[in-house]
Coordinates of C-alpha atoms in Angstrom, one line a residue:
Chain A
M188 CA 0.0 0.0 0.0
I189 CA 2.7 2.4 1.0
D190 CA 5.9 2.0 -0.9
I191 CA 8.9 4.2 0.0
A192 CA 11.8 3.9 -2.3
A193 CA 15.2 5.5 -1.8
A194 CA 13.7 8.4 0.2
A195 CA 16.2 11.0 1.4
V196 CA 15.6 14.4 3.1
D197 CA 18.1 17.1 3.7
L198 CA 17.3 19.7 6.3
G199 CA 19.6 22.7 6.6
G200 CA 22.4 20.8 4.8
V201 CA 22.1 17.8 7.1
R202 CA 20.9 14.4 5.7
V203 CA 18.1 13.5 8.1
V204 CA 16.5 10.7 6.1
D205 CA 19.0 8.6 4.2
D206 CA 18.1 6.2 1.4
V207 CA 15.0 4.7 3.1
D208 CA 13.2 1.8 1.5
L209 CA 10.0 0.7 3.3
H210 CA 7.0 -1.3 2.3
V211 CA 3.8 -1.2 4.3
P212 CA 1.3 -3.8 3.1
V213 CA -2.4 -2.8 2.8
G214 CA -4.4 -3.1 6.0
T215 CA -1.3 -3.4 8.3
W216 CA 0.2 -1.3 10.9
T217 CA 3.9 -0.3 10.9
M218 CA 5.5 1.7 13.7
L219 CA 8.7 3.6 13.2
I220 CA 10.9 3.4 16.3
G221 CA 14.3 4.9 17.1
P222 CA 16.0 7.4 19.3
N223 CA 15.4 11.2 19.3
G224 CA 16.6 12.8 16.1
A225 CA 16.6 9.4 14.2
G226 CA 14.5 10.9 11.4
K227 CA 11.1 9.2 12.2
T228 CA 9.1 12.4 12.2
T229 CA 10.9 13.7 9.1
L230 CA 10.2 10.4 7.3
L231 CA 6.5 10.7 8.2
R232 CA 6.5 14.3 7.0
A233 CA 8.1 13.3 3.8
V234 CA 5.4 10.7 3.2
A235 CA 2.8 13.4 4.0
G236 CA 4.4 15.7 1.5
L237 CA 5.3 18.4 4.1
V238 CA 9.1 18.4 3.3
D239 CA 10.9 18.1 0.0
H240 CA 12.5 14.7 -0.5
A241 CA 14.4 12.7 -3.0
G242 CA 13.2 9.2 -4.0
T243 CA 9.6 8.2 -4.4
V244 CA 6.6 7.6 -2.2
R245 CA 3.8 5.6 -3.7
V246 CA 0.4 4.9 -2.2
D247 CA -1.6 2.3 -3.9
G248 CA 0.8 2.5 -6.8
V249 CA 0.3 6.3 -7.2
D250 CA 3.4 8.5 -7.0
L251 CA 2.5 11.2 -4.5
A252 CA 4.8 13.7 -6.1
A253 CA 2.4 13.9 -9.0
L254 CA -0.5 14.8 -6.8
G255 CA -1.7 18.2 -5.5
A256 CA -2.5 18.8 -1.8
R257 CA -6.2 18.0 -2.3
A258 CA -5.7 14.6 -4.0
R259 CA -3.0 13.7 -1.5
A260 CA -5.4 14.5 1.4
R261 CA -7.8 12.0 0.1
L262 CA -5.2 9.3 0.3
L263 CA -3.4 10.2 3.5
A264 CA -4.7 11.4 6.8
L265 CA -2.1 12.8 9.2
V266 CA -2.3 12.9 13.0
P267 CA 0.5 15.3 13.9
Q268 CA 2.7 15.1 16.9
D269 CA 1.7 18.5 18.3
P270 CA -1.6 19.6 16.6
L271 CA -2.5 23.2 16.7
L272 CA -6.0 23.3 18.2
P273 CA -7.8 26.6 18.0
P274 CA -9.2 26.9 21.5
E275 CA -12.6 28.4 20.5
M276 CA -13.2 25.9 17.7
T277 CA -15.9 23.3 18.5
V278 CA -15.3 19.6 18.1
S279 CA -17.7 19.3 15.3
E280 CA -16.2 22.3 13.4
Y281 CA -12.8 20.8 13.9
T282 CA -13.9 17.4 12.7
L283 CA -15.4 19.0 9.6
L284 CA -12.0 20.3 8.7
G285 CA -11.2 16.7 7.8
R286 CA -13.7 17.1 4.9
T287 CA -11.7 19.9 3.3
A288 CA -10.4 17.8 0.5
H289 CA -14.0 16.5 -0.3
L290 CA -15.9 19.8 -0.2
G291 CA -17.6 21.1 -3.3
F292 CA -17.2 24.5 -5.1
L293 CA -16.3 27.3 -2.7
G294 CA -16.3 24.9 0.3
R295 CA -19.9 23.9 0.1
T296 CA -20.7 21.3 2.7
G297 CA -23.0 18.6 1.5
A298 CA -25.2 16.1 3.3
R299 CA -22.6 13.5 2.8
D300 CA -20.0 15.6 4.7
A301 CA -22.3 16.2 7.6
E302 CA -23.0 12.5 7.7
V303 CA -19.3 11.5 7.7
V304 CA -18.6 14.1 10.5
R305 CA -21.4 12.6 12.6
E306 CA -20.2 9.1 12.0
S307 CA -16.6 10.0 13.0
L308 CA -17.9 11.7 16.2
V309 CA -20.0 8.7 17.0
R310 CA -17.1 6.3 16.3
L311 CA -14.8 8.2 18.7
G312 CA -17.5 8.8 21.4
L313 CA -17.5 12.5 20.9
L314 CA -21.0 13.2 19.8
G315 CA -22.0 14.4 23.2
L316 CA -19.1 16.8 23.1
A317 CA -19.8 18.0 19.5
D318 CA -20.4 21.6 20.5
R319 CA -17.7 21.9 23.1
A320 CA -14.7 24.2 22.5
L321 CA -11.4 22.4 22.0
G322 CA -9.8 24.6 24.6
S323 CA -12.1 23.2 27.3
M324 CA -11.3 19.6 26.8
S325 CA -8.8 17.2 28.4
G326 CA -5.7 15.9 26.6
G327 CA -7.3 12.5 25.9
E328 CA -10.5 14.1 24.5
R329 CA -8.4 16.4 22.3
Q330 CA -6.5 13.5 20.9
R331 CA -9.8 11.8 20.1
A332 CA -10.9 14.9 18.3
V333 CA -7.7 14.9 16.2
L334 CA -8.4 11.2 15.4
A335 CA -12.0 12.1 14.5
R336 CA -10.8 14.8 12.1
A337 CA -8.4 12.3 10.5
L338 CA -11.2 9.7 10.2
A339 CA -13.5 12.2 8.5
Q340 CA -10.8 12.5 5.8
Q341 CA -11.8 9.0 4.7
A342 CA -8.3 8.3 3.6
P343 CA -7.1 4.7 3.3
V344 CA -3.8 5.5 4.9
L345 CA -3.4 6.9 8.5
L346 CA -0.1 8.5 9.5
L347 CA 0.4 8.8 13.3
D348 CA 3.2 10.9 14.6
E349 CA 3.7 10.2 18.3
P350 CA -0.1 9.9 18.9
T351 CA 0.2 9.2 22.6
T352 CA 2.7 11.8 23.9
S353 CA 1.4 13.7 26.9
L354 CA -1.3 11.1 27.6
D355 CA -1.5 8.9 30.7
V356 CA -1.1 5.1 30.2
G357 CA -4.8 4.5 30.2
R358 CA -5.5 7.2 27.6
Q359 CA -2.5 5.9 25.5
Q360 CA -4.2 2.5 25.4
D361 CA -7.6 4.1 24.6
V362 CA -6.1 5.8 21.5
L363 CA -4.1 2.8 20.4
D364 CA -7.1 0.5 20.9
L365 CA -9.2 2.9 18.8
V366 CA -6.6 2.9 16.0
A367 CA -6.5 -0.9 16.1
T368 CA -10.3 -1.1 15.9
L369 CA -10.4 1.3 13.0
Q370 CA -7.6 -0.6 11.2
T371 CA -9.6 -3.8 11.3
E372 CA -13.0 -2.2 10.7
R373 CA -12.0 0.0 7.8
G374 CA -9.0 -1.8 6.5
L375 CA -6.8 1.2 7.2
T376 CA -3.1 1.1 6.5
V377 CA -1.3 2.7 9.4
L378 CA 2.3 4.1 9.5
G379 CA 3.3 5.7 12.8
A380 CA 6.2 6.8 14.9
M381 CA 6.4 6.1 18.6
H382 CA 8.7 6.2 21.6
D383 CA 7.1 3.7 23.9
L384 CA 8.7 0.5 22.6
T385 CA 6.4 -1.9 24.5
L386 CA 3.2 -0.3 23.3
A387 CA 4.6 0.0 19.8
G388 CA 5.3 -3.8 19.8
Q389 CA 1.9 -4.7 21.3
Y390 CA -0.1 -2.8 18.6
A391 CA 1.9 -2.7 15.4
D392 CA 2.2 -5.6 13.0
R393 CA 5.7 -4.6 12.1
L394 CA 8.3 -2.3 13.6
A395 CA 11.1 -0.4 11.7
L396 CA 14.0 0.7 13.8
I397 CA 15.5 3.9 12.4
D398 CA 18.8 5.5 13.4
G399 CA 20.8 8.1 11.7
G400 CA 18.1 8.4 9.0
R401 CA 18.5 4.8 7.9
V402 CA 16.3 1.7 8.5
I403 CA 18.4 -0.5 10.8
A404 CA 15.9 -3.3 11.3
H405 CA 12.4 -4.1 10.0
G406 CA 10.1 -6.9 10.9
R407 CA 7.8 -8.4 13.5
P408 CA 8.1 -6.8 17.0
D409 CA 9.9 -9.9 18.4
Q410 CA 12.4 -9.6 15.5
V411 CA 13.2 -6.0 16.2
L412 CA 12.8 -5.5 19.9
L413 CA 16.1 -7.3 20.8
E414 CA 18.2 -6.3 23.8
P415 CA 21.5 -5.7 21.9
L416 CA 19.8 -3.7 19.1
I417 CA 17.9 -1.4 21.5
A418 CA 20.8 -1.0 23.8
H419 CA 23.1 0.0 21.0
H420 CA 20.9 2.3 19.0
Y421 CA 19.2 4.0 21.9
R422 CA 22.4 3.9 24.0
A423 CA 20.2 2.6 26.8
R424 CA 20.3 -0.1 29.4
V425 CA 17.3 -2.3 28.8
R426 CA 16.0 -5.8 29.4
V427 CA 13.5 -7.3 27.0
E428 CA 11.1 -9.8 28.6
N429 CA 8.6 -12.0 26.9
V430 CA 5.2 -11.5 28.6
D431 CA 2.3 -13.6 27.1
G432 CA 4.2 -13.9 23.8
A433 CA 4.9 -10.2 23.4
P434 CA 8.2 -8.4 24.1
V435 CA 8.2 -6.0 27.0
V436 CA 11.1 -3.5 27.1
L437 CA 12.1 -2.6 30.6
P438 CA 14.6 0.1 31.4
A439 CA 17.2 -1.0 33.9
R440 CA 19.2 1.2 36.2
A441 CA 22.9 0.8 36.2
A442 CA 24.2 -1.1 39.2
S443 CA 25.5 1.5 41.6
P444 CA 28.1 0.6 44.1
R445 CA 26.9 1.1 47.7
Chain B
M197 CA 4.9 40.2 15.1
N198 CA 6.9 37.5 16.9
G199 CA 6.8 33.8 17.0
A200 CA 4.5 33.7 20.0
S201 CA 1.8 35.9 18.6
S202 CA 1.9 34.3 15.2
R203 CA 0.8 31.1 16.9
V204 CA -1.9 32.9 18.9
D205 CA -4.3 30.1 18.2
A206 CA -2.0 27.6 19.9
T207 CA -2.4 29.2 23.3
S208 CA -5.0 26.9 24.6
P209 CA -5.9 27.2 28.2
K210 CA -5.0 24.4 30.5
A211 CA -7.7 21.9 30.0
T212 CA -9.8 20.8 32.9
A213 CA -10.6 17.2 33.1
V214 CA -14.2 16.3 32.4
P215 CA -15.9 12.9 32.2
T216 CA -15.0 11.3 28.9
T217 CA -17.9 9.0 28.6
Q218 CA -20.9 10.8 27.2
P219 CA -24.0 9.1 26.1
D220 CA -24.9 9.2 22.4
S221 CA -27.4 12.0 23.0
G222 CA -28.2 12.4 19.3
A223 CA -27.3 16.0 19.6
P224 CA -27.3 17.7 16.3
V225 CA -23.9 18.4 14.7
A226 CA -23.6 22.1 14.4
S227 CA -24.3 23.3 10.9
R228 CA -21.6 25.1 9.1
G229 CA -23.8 27.9 7.7
V230 CA -23.5 31.5 8.6
P231 CA -25.5 32.3 11.7
W232 CA -28.2 34.5 10.2
R233 CA -29.1 36.4 13.3
W234 CA -25.7 38.0 13.3
M235 CA -25.9 38.9 9.6
L236 CA -29.4 40.3 10.1
A237 CA -28.1 42.5 13.0
G238 CA -25.2 43.6 10.8
F239 CA -27.5 44.6 7.9
T240 CA -29.8 46.5 10.3
V241 CA -26.8 48.5 11.6
L242 CA -25.6 49.2 8.1
I243 CA -29.0 50.5 7.0
A244 CA -29.2 52.7 10.0
A245 CA -25.7 54.0 9.4
V246 CA -26.4 54.8 5.8
L247 CA -29.6 56.6 6.7
A248 CA -27.8 58.6 9.4
G249 CA -25.1 59.4 6.8
L250 CA -27.7 60.7 4.4
A251 CA -29.8 62.6 6.9
L252 CA -27.3 64.2 9.3
G253 CA -25.3 67.2 8.4
P254 CA -25.4 71.0 8.6
A255 CA -28.6 71.1 6.6
G256 CA -31.2 69.2 8.5
I257 CA -33.1 66.7 6.3
S258 CA -35.3 64.1 7.9
P259 CA -34.9 60.4 7.1
A260 CA -38.6 60.3 6.2
A261 CA -38.1 62.9 3.5
I262 CA -35.2 61.0 2.2
G263 CA -37.2 57.8 2.2
S264 CA -40.1 59.3 0.3
D265 CA -37.8 61.0 -2.1
L266 CA -36.1 57.6 -2.8
L267 CA -39.4 56.0 -3.4
G268 CA -40.4 58.9 -5.6
R269 CA -37.4 58.3 -7.8
L270 CA -38.5 54.7 -8.6
P271 CA -40.1 55.2 -12.0
W272 CA -42.7 52.4 -11.7
L273 CA -44.2 53.8 -8.5
G274 CA -45.2 57.1 -10.0
L275 CA -44.9 59.0 -6.7
G276 CA -43.9 62.6 -6.7
T277 CA -41.2 64.0 -4.4
S278 CA -41.8 66.5 -1.7
M279 CA -38.1 67.4 -1.4
S280 CA -36.8 70.7 -2.5
Q281 CA -34.3 70.8 -5.4
L282 CA -31.6 72.1 -3.0
D283 CA -32.2 69.4 -0.4
A284 CA -32.2 66.7 -3.1
T285 CA -28.8 67.9 -4.4
V286 CA -27.4 68.0 -0.9
V287 CA -28.6 64.4 -0.3
W288 CA -27.9 62.8 -3.6
E289 CA -24.9 64.7 -4.9
L290 CA -23.0 65.6 -1.7
R291 CA -23.9 63.1 1.0
A292 CA -24.8 59.9 -0.9
P293 CA -21.3 59.6 -2.6
R294 CA -19.6 60.1 0.8
V295 CA -21.8 57.4 2.3
A296 CA -21.2 55.1 -0.5
L297 CA -17.4 55.7 -0.4
G298 CA -17.4 55.3 3.4
A299 CA -19.2 52.0 3.1
L300 CA -16.9 50.7 0.4
V301 CA -13.7 51.8 2.2
G302 CA -14.8 50.6 5.6
A303 CA -15.9 47.2 4.2
I304 CA -12.7 46.5 2.3
L305 CA -10.4 47.8 5.1
A306 CA -12.1 45.5 7.6
V307 CA -12.3 42.4 5.4
A308 CA -8.7 42.8 4.2
G309 CA -7.5 43.2 7.8
G310 CA -9.4 40.1 8.8
S311 CA -8.0 38.1 5.8
Y312 CA -4.4 39.2 6.6
Q313 CA -4.9 38.1 10.2
A314 CA -6.0 34.7 9.0
V315 CA -3.3 34.0 6.5
F316 CA -0.6 35.3 8.8
R317 CA -2.2 33.8 11.9
N318 CA -1.3 37.1 13.6
P319 CA -3.9 39.3 15.3
L320 CA -2.0 42.5 14.5
A321 CA -1.6 41.9 10.7
D322 CA -3.4 44.0 8.2
P323 CA -2.4 45.4 4.8
Y324 CA -0.8 48.5 6.4
L325 CA 1.7 46.2 8.1
L326 CA 3.0 44.9 4.8
G327 CA 3.6 48.5 3.6
V328 CA 0.3 49.5 1.9
A329 CA 0.1 52.7 3.9
A330 CA 3.7 53.6 3.7
G331 CA 3.9 52.8 0.0
A332 CA 0.7 54.8 -0.8
G333 CA 1.9 57.7 1.3
L334 CA 5.3 57.8 -0.5
G335 CA 3.7 57.4 -3.9
A336 CA 1.3 60.3 -3.3
T337 CA 4.0 62.5 -1.8
A338 CA 6.6 61.9 -4.4
A339 CA 4.3 62.3 -7.3
I340 CA 3.1 65.8 -6.1
A341 CA 6.5 67.0 -4.9
Y342 CA 8.7 65.9 -7.8
I343 CA 6.6 65.3 -10.8
G344 CA 4.4 68.3 -10.0
A345 CA 1.3 66.1 -10.6
S346 CA -2.0 67.7 -9.9
T347 CA -4.1 66.3 -7.1
Q348 CA -6.3 64.3 -9.5
W349 CA -3.3 62.0 -10.1
L350 CA -2.9 61.4 -6.4
P351 CA -5.0 58.3 -6.2
I352 CA -3.1 56.6 -9.1
A353 CA 0.3 57.5 -7.5
A354 CA -0.9 56.3 -4.1
F355 CA -2.2 53.0 -5.6
G356 CA 1.0 52.4 -7.5
G357 CA 3.2 53.1 -4.4
A358 CA 1.1 50.7 -2.3
V359 CA 1.3 47.9 -4.7
V360 CA 5.0 48.3 -5.3
A361 CA 5.6 48.4 -1.5
V362 CA 3.7 45.1 -0.8
I363 CA 5.4 43.4 -3.8
A364 CA 8.8 44.4 -2.3
A365 CA 7.9 43.2 1.1
Y366 CA 6.6 39.9 -0.2
A367 CA 9.6 39.3 -2.4
L368 CA 11.9 40.1 0.5
G369 CA 10.0 37.9 2.9
R370 CA 9.9 35.0 0.5
S371 CA 13.6 35.2 -0.3
V372 CA 14.3 34.6 3.3
A373 CA 11.9 31.8 4.1
G374 CA 10.5 30.5 0.9
G375 CA 7.0 31.7 1.8
R376 CA 6.7 29.1 4.6
N377 CA 7.5 31.4 7.5
T378 CA 4.8 34.1 8.0
T379 CA 6.9 35.9 10.7
S380 CA 9.7 36.7 8.3
L381 CA 7.1 38.0 5.8
I382 CA 5.7 40.4 8.4
L383 CA 9.2 41.5 9.5
A384 CA 10.0 42.2 5.8
G385 CA 6.8 44.3 5.6
V386 CA 7.8 46.2 8.8
A387 CA 11.3 46.9 7.3
V388 CA 9.9 48.0 4.0
A389 CA 7.3 50.2 5.7
A390 CA 9.8 51.8 8.0
F391 CA 12.1 52.6 5.1
L392 CA 9.4 54.1 2.9
S393 CA 8.0 56.1 5.8
A394 CA 11.4 57.6 6.4
V395 CA 11.8 58.5 2.7
Q396 CA 8.3 60.0 2.7
T397 CA 9.1 62.2 5.8
F398 CA 12.2 63.4 4.0
V399 CA 10.3 64.3 0.9
L400 CA 7.6 66.1 2.9
Q401 CA 10.2 68.1 4.8
Q402 CA 12.1 69.1 1.7
N403 CA 8.9 70.2 -0.1
S404 CA 6.7 71.5 2.6
E405 CA 5.0 74.1 0.4
S406 CA 4.1 72.1 -2.7
V407 CA 2.9 69.0 -0.8
R408 CA 0.2 70.8 1.2
P409 CA -2.6 68.8 -0.5
V410 CA -1.0 65.6 0.6
Y411 CA -1.4 66.3 4.3
A412 CA -5.1 66.2 4.2
W413 CA -5.0 63.0 2.3
L414 CA -2.5 61.4 4.7
L415 CA -5.0 62.0 7.6
G416 CA -7.8 60.4 5.7
R417 CA -10.7 62.1 4.1
L418 CA -14.0 61.3 2.4
S419 CA -14.8 65.0 2.0
T420 CA -13.9 65.8 -1.6
S421 CA -15.5 62.8 -3.1
G422 CA -18.1 62.9 -5.8
W423 CA -19.6 59.9 -7.6
S424 CA -16.5 59.8 -9.8
D425 CA -14.4 58.7 -6.9
V426 CA -16.9 56.0 -6.0
T427 CA -17.1 54.6 -9.5
L428 CA -13.3 54.7 -9.8
I429 CA -12.7 52.3 -6.9
A430 CA -16.0 50.3 -6.8
P431 CA -14.9 47.6 -9.2
Y432 CA -11.6 46.9 -7.4
V433 CA -13.2 47.0 -3.9
I434 CA -16.3 44.9 -4.8
G435 CA -14.2 42.4 -6.7
S436 CA -11.8 42.1 -3.8
L437 CA -14.6 41.6 -1.4
I438 CA -16.1 38.8 -3.4
V439 CA -12.8 36.9 -3.7
L440 CA -11.9 37.3 0.0
L441 CA -15.4 36.3 1.2
A442 CA -15.2 33.3 -1.1
H443 CA -12.0 32.2 0.8
R444 CA -13.6 32.5 4.2
K445 CA -13.9 28.7 4.8
V446 CA -10.3 28.0 3.6
L447 CA -9.2 30.6 6.1
D448 CA -10.8 28.6 8.9
V449 CA -8.7 25.6 7.8
L450 CA -5.5 27.7 8.1
R451 CA -6.3 28.2 11.8
V452 CA -4.7 24.8 12.5
G453 CA -1.4 25.8 11.0
D454 CA 0.3 25.5 7.6
D455 CA 1.4 21.9 7.9
E456 CA -1.9 20.6 9.0
A457 CA -3.8 22.7 6.5
T458 CA -1.6 21.2 3.8
S459 CA -2.2 17.7 5.0
L460 CA -6.0 18.5 5.0
G461 CA -5.7 19.4 1.3
V462 CA -5.1 23.1 1.1
S463 CA -2.4 24.6 -1.1
V464 CA -1.3 27.0 1.6
T465 CA 1.2 29.0 -0.3
R466 CA -1.2 29.6 -3.1
V467 CA -4.1 30.6 -0.9
R468 CA -1.8 33.0 1.0
L469 CA -0.6 34.6 -2.2
I470 CA -4.1 35.0 -3.6
V471 CA -5.5 36.4 -0.4
V472 CA -2.6 38.8 0.2
A473 CA -2.7 40.0 -3.4
V474 CA -6.4 40.6 -3.5
A475 CA -6.6 42.2 -0.1
T476 CA -3.7 44.5 -1.0
L477 CA -5.3 45.5 -4.3
G478 CA -8.6 46.3 -2.7
T479 CA -7.0 48.2 0.2
A480 CA -4.7 50.1 -2.2
A481 CA -7.7 51.1 -4.3
A482 CA -9.6 52.3 -1.2
V483 CA -6.8 54.3 0.4
S484 CA -5.9 55.9 -3.0
V485 CA -9.2 57.8 -2.7
S486 CA -9.9 57.9 1.0
G487 CA -6.4 58.5 2.3
L488 CA -4.8 56.7 5.1
I489 CA -7.7 55.8 7.4
G490 CA -6.1 53.8 10.1
F491 CA -7.4 51.5 12.8
V492 CA -10.3 49.9 10.9
G493 CA -8.4 46.9 9.5
V494 CA -7.1 45.8 12.9
V495 CA -10.0 46.8 15.2
I496 CA -13.2 45.9 13.3
P497 CA -12.3 42.2 12.9
H498 CA -11.4 42.0 16.5
V499 CA -14.6 43.6 17.7
V500 CA -16.5 41.1 15.5
R501 CA -14.5 38.2 16.8
L502 CA -15.0 39.2 20.5
M503 CA -18.8 39.5 19.9
A504 CA -19.5 36.6 17.5
G505 CA -16.6 34.1 17.8
A506 CA -13.5 33.4 15.9
N507 CA -14.8 31.5 12.8
Y508 CA -13.8 33.3 9.6
R509 CA -16.9 32.2 7.8
L510 CA -18.7 34.5 10.1
V511 CA -16.0 37.0 10.9
L512 CA -15.4 38.1 7.3
P513 CA -18.9 38.9 6.2
L514 CA -19.8 40.5 9.5
S515 CA -16.6 42.6 9.4
M516 CA -17.7 43.8 6.0
L517 CA -21.0 45.0 7.4
V518 CA -19.6 46.4 10.6
G519 CA -16.6 48.1 8.9
A520 CA -18.9 49.8 6.4
S521 CA -21.3 51.0 9.1
F522 CA -18.4 52.1 11.3
L523 CA -16.9 54.3 8.6
C524 CA -20.3 55.8 7.6
L525 CA -20.9 56.8 11.2
A526 CA -17.3 58.0 11.7
D527 CA -17.8 60.3 8.7
V528 CA -21.1 61.6 10.2
L529 CA -19.1 62.6 13.3
A530 CA -16.2 64.0 11.2
R531 CA -18.5 66.5 9.5
T532 CA -20.9 67.4 12.3
V533 CA -18.7 67.7 15.5
L534 CA -17.0 70.9 14.4
S535 CA -19.5 71.9 11.8
P536 CA -19.1 73.7 9.4
A537 CA -15.4 72.7 9.7
E538 CA -14.5 69.0 9.2
L539 CA -12.3 66.7 11.3
P540 CA -10.0 64.3 9.4
I541 CA -11.9 60.9 9.5
G542 CA -8.7 59.1 10.5
V543 CA -8.8 61.1 13.8
V544 CA -12.4 60.1 14.3
T545 CA -11.8 56.4 13.6
A546 CA -9.0 56.2 16.2
C547 CA -10.7 58.4 18.8
V548 CA -14.0 56.4 18.6
G549 CA -12.6 53.0 17.7
A550 CA -10.0 52.7 20.5
P551 CA -12.4 53.3 23.4
F552 CA -14.9 51.1 21.7
L553 CA -12.4 48.2 21.4
A554 CA -11.5 48.8 25.1
V555 CA -15.1 48.5 26.2
V556 CA -15.8 45.4 24.1
L557 CA -12.5 43.8 25.4
R558 CA -13.4 44.5 29.0
R559 CA -17.0 43.3 28.7
V560 CA -16.1 40.1 26.9
R561 CA -13.0 39.2 28.9
G562 CA -14.8 40.1 32.1
G563 CA -17.7 37.8 31.2
D564 CA -15.3 34.9 30.9
T565 CA -14.2 34.9 34.5

């Protein structure tokens, strides 16, 4: 579904993404993992068409470089790392922004748009909050509003950039459960970036470890979440335990002499 | 003007936790149409302002007489008019063009200001900030001081100066940041405006005798206008208003930031270029005739936002009506307060507008707490 070939991005003369090839099959979920500054977000932004890049990104065989913003928005929905939420905008108005690429001449909203917005709000349990201002909502609710907006885009590909930062562990699971449900229900293809390795491994079908702008390892979570790999690339002391068949990455404090 | 204010929308208050589970109440999803009661109120105020502009002045003429005269002029009604020839001339040849000019200028200044604030996501932006006022001022001053142009050429010189100034600011800003960074664009505008203002001051000082007509224009005036001024700028102003109002929904998408607007399907750079170009053109046309009437572009959209909310699909059309009404009423004050002498309308807009903004600001912010 998503085919990234020889992607490279230079930012301010520094090569941030370097010759990345990555294939995300239709209906699957791939999480990019890697240390700060590894190039995860930049790779996602390149896929979303927000930074200039070398190489090609294809979705469903279509080269994204050939598409305008509107056509691209019908293929890819982005949940950004730090969304700008106008505090006075209501949840339903915000969700309707997801319909931008579908609206008619001069931004006319049709019955179909209203229906999709309503469906998205229902799906994310936000219908009761439809007329609430974004500025008055909790972090978890806002993240659901951002997901509702992305859902209203009705794009087959969902890009998630650190969707769970600043959420407590319960809200993190809420958001990831929702994405997992949507992935199965609607056959979405998901490409995300995430810092929590255990959660990434529990939800994604595949992980891609990125460091220095390159893909270091790519495969099932148990093939990527390996102690020596994580320890080396994150320069971290970790233990990886197998809990109920899934890898759990535990940070370990260095033994201190007493 | 700085990074913080250009992201004014991002300053969301610390959220208070509320229960996240809400029953599916079947609450209607808010419609995206223009709330008509606000537009109705705006139209009512505008009609009242226009009537006041026609009726008030040194020669007292009642609104009823104007109304009946207006009906009498409709050919298919066959009503006569009771108004004297002199009164009719005062109303239709002296006051009506001023009212029409005031409405057009007020409308475009307010809508252009609101549009600039949207594309730059900066509450202080308006066409003056990118050099429209400074460019128009220098164009007018230089044309009269050096070319010896007669005052009838003043609008064209002012218009040309304004357009050149904004193109220079835009080119300078783009060369720095490739059009992606709105702050550098505004800084470029500030730099161009400061430079042109300094040159203009120099020219004024060197030619203090010959540029006397420019002073009145610099302070803003609707006074010398006849219908020819109105018909001169009407096509530009009305065309600009139509294009800007057609963009009002896209401007709401820009509120979430350039990157997100792009990922939602908006060609942000193109929209910004179109809106800046059209708003500048309309404003340049307006100030070329009316002079540098300040304050309207920044204050009217803010007053509208404080009263009716921040959605541009409502802010822009309502700003058009409120801006038009505001300038009509300001002109009434300008020609009645010191009658028969006239105040420059720029003085009135600032003297009336600033306290008005303060009152609205206090009332709305006070109501929040």
